[in-house]
Coordinates of C-alpha atoms in Angstrom, one line a residue:
X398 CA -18.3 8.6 81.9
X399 CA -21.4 8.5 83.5
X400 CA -22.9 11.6 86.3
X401 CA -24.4 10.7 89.5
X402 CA -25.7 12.0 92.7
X403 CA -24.1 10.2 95.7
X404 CA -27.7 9.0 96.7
X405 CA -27.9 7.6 93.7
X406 CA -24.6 5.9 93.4
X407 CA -24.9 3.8 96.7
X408 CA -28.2 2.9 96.5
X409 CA -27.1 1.6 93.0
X410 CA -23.9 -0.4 94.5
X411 CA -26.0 -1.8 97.2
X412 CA -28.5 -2.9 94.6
X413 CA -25.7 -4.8 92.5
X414 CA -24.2 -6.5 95.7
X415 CA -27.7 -7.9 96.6
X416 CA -28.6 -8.8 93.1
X417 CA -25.0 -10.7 92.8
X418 CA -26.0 -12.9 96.3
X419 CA -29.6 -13.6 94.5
X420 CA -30.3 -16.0 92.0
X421 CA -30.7 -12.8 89.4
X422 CA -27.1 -12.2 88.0
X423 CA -26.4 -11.3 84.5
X424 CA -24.1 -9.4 82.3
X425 CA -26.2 -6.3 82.7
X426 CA -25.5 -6.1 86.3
X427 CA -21.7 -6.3 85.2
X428 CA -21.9 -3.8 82.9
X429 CA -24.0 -1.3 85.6
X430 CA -21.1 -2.4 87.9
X431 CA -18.0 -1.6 85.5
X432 CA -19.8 1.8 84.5
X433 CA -20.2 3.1 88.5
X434 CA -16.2 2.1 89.3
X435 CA -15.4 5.6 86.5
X436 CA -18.0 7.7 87.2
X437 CA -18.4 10.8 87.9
X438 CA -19.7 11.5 91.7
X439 CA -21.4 14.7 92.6
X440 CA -23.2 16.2 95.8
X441 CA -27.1 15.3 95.8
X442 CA -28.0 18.9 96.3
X443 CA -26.2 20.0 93.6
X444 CA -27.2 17.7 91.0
X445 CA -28.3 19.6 87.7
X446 CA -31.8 19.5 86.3
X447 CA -31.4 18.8 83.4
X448 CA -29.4 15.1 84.8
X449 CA -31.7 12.2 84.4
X450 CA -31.3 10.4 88.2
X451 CA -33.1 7.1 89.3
X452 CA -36.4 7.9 89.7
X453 CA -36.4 10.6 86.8
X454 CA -39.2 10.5 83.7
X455 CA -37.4 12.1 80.5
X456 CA -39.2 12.5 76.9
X457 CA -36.7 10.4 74.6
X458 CA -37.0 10.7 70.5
X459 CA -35.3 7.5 68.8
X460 CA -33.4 8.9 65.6
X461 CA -34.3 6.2 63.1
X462 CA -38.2 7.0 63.6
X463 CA -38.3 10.1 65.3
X464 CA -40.9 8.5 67.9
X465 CA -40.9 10.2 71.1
X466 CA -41.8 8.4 74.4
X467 CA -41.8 9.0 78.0
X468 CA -39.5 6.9 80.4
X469 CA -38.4 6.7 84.3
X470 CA -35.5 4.7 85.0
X471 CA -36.1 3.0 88.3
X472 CA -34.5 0.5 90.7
X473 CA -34.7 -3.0 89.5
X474 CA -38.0 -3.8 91.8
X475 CA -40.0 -1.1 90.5
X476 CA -39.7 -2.1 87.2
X477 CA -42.7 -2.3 84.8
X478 CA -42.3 -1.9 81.0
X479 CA -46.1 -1.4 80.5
X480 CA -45.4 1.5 82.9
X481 CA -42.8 2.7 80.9
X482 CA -40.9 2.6 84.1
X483 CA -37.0 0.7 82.8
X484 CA -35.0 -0.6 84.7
X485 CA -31.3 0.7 85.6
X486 CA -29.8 -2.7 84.9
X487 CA -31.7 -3.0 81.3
X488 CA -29.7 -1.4 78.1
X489 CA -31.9 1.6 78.0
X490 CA -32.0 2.3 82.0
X491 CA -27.9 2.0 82.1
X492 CA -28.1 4.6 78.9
X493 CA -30.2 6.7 80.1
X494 CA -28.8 7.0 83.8
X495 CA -26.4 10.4 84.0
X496 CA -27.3 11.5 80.6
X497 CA -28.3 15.4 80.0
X498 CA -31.1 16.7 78.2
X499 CA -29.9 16.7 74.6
X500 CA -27.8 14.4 74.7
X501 CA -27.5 11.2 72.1
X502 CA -27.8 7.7 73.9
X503 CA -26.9 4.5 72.1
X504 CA -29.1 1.7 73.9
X505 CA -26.9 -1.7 73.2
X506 CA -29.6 -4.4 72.8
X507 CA -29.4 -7.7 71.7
X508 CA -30.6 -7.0 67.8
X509 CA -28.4 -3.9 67.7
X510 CA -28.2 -0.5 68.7
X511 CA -30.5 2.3 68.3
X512 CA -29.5 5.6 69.2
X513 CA -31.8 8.2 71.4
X514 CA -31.9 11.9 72.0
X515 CA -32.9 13.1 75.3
X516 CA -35.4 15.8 74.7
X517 CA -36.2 16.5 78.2
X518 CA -35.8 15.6 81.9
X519 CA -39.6 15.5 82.9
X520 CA -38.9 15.0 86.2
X521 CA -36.3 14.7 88.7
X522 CA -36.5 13.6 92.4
X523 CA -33.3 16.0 93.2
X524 CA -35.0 19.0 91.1
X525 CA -38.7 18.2 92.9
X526 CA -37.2 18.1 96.4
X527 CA -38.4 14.5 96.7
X528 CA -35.0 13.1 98.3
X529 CA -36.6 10.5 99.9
X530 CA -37.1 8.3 96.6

């Protein structure tokens, strides 16, 4: 079950109804969609910082490698993958979102699965008082 900050979680369900009206639907948007309806809703000011939220940057290390890389998981607009900024409706955004620093990930792509430890939340919008992203 995923964690989110109210902000988070209807800015997210809003996204998903105005990505279903638009010509952009996909299974990824159902799967973003099917995780929200069981998760776990908590107050935006006490949201812990160690929670990756949109707009975070986290330090990730993939298992098989041990590569480590910096990611934020943004909003489907502000995506840019040579930004490193992923989107929440991509494999490794909807892992990523609510995870804990620590914790293993499994990013479901479409040539398998490769797993991910979070090392560390970099930074948090919640944590850096920046409530307005």
């Amino acid at each position: 079950m995923v964690t989110l900050n109210e902000k988070d979680y209807n800015r997210l369900i809003n996204s998903i109804k105005q990505l279903r009206m638009s010509a952009i639907g996909n299974s990824n948007i159902k799967n973003l969609a099917e995780s929200l309806k069981s998760a776990k809703i908590i107050a935006s000011p006490q949201t812990p910082a160690n929670l990756v939220t949109m707009n975070s940057k986290a330090m990730l290390k993939r298992l098989d490698n041990n590569q480590e890389m910096e990611v934020s998981v943004v909003y489907h607009d502000d995506a840019d993958l040579k930004a490193k900024k992923i989107s929440v409706f991509a494999p490794m955004g909807m892992a990523l979102l609510g995870a804990k620093e620590n914790e293993v990930i499994t990013c479901n792509l479409p040539n398998g699965k490769i797993d991910y430890e979070v090392k560390k939340v970099l930074y948090q919008p919640e944590s850096a008082g920046d409530l307005h992203l």
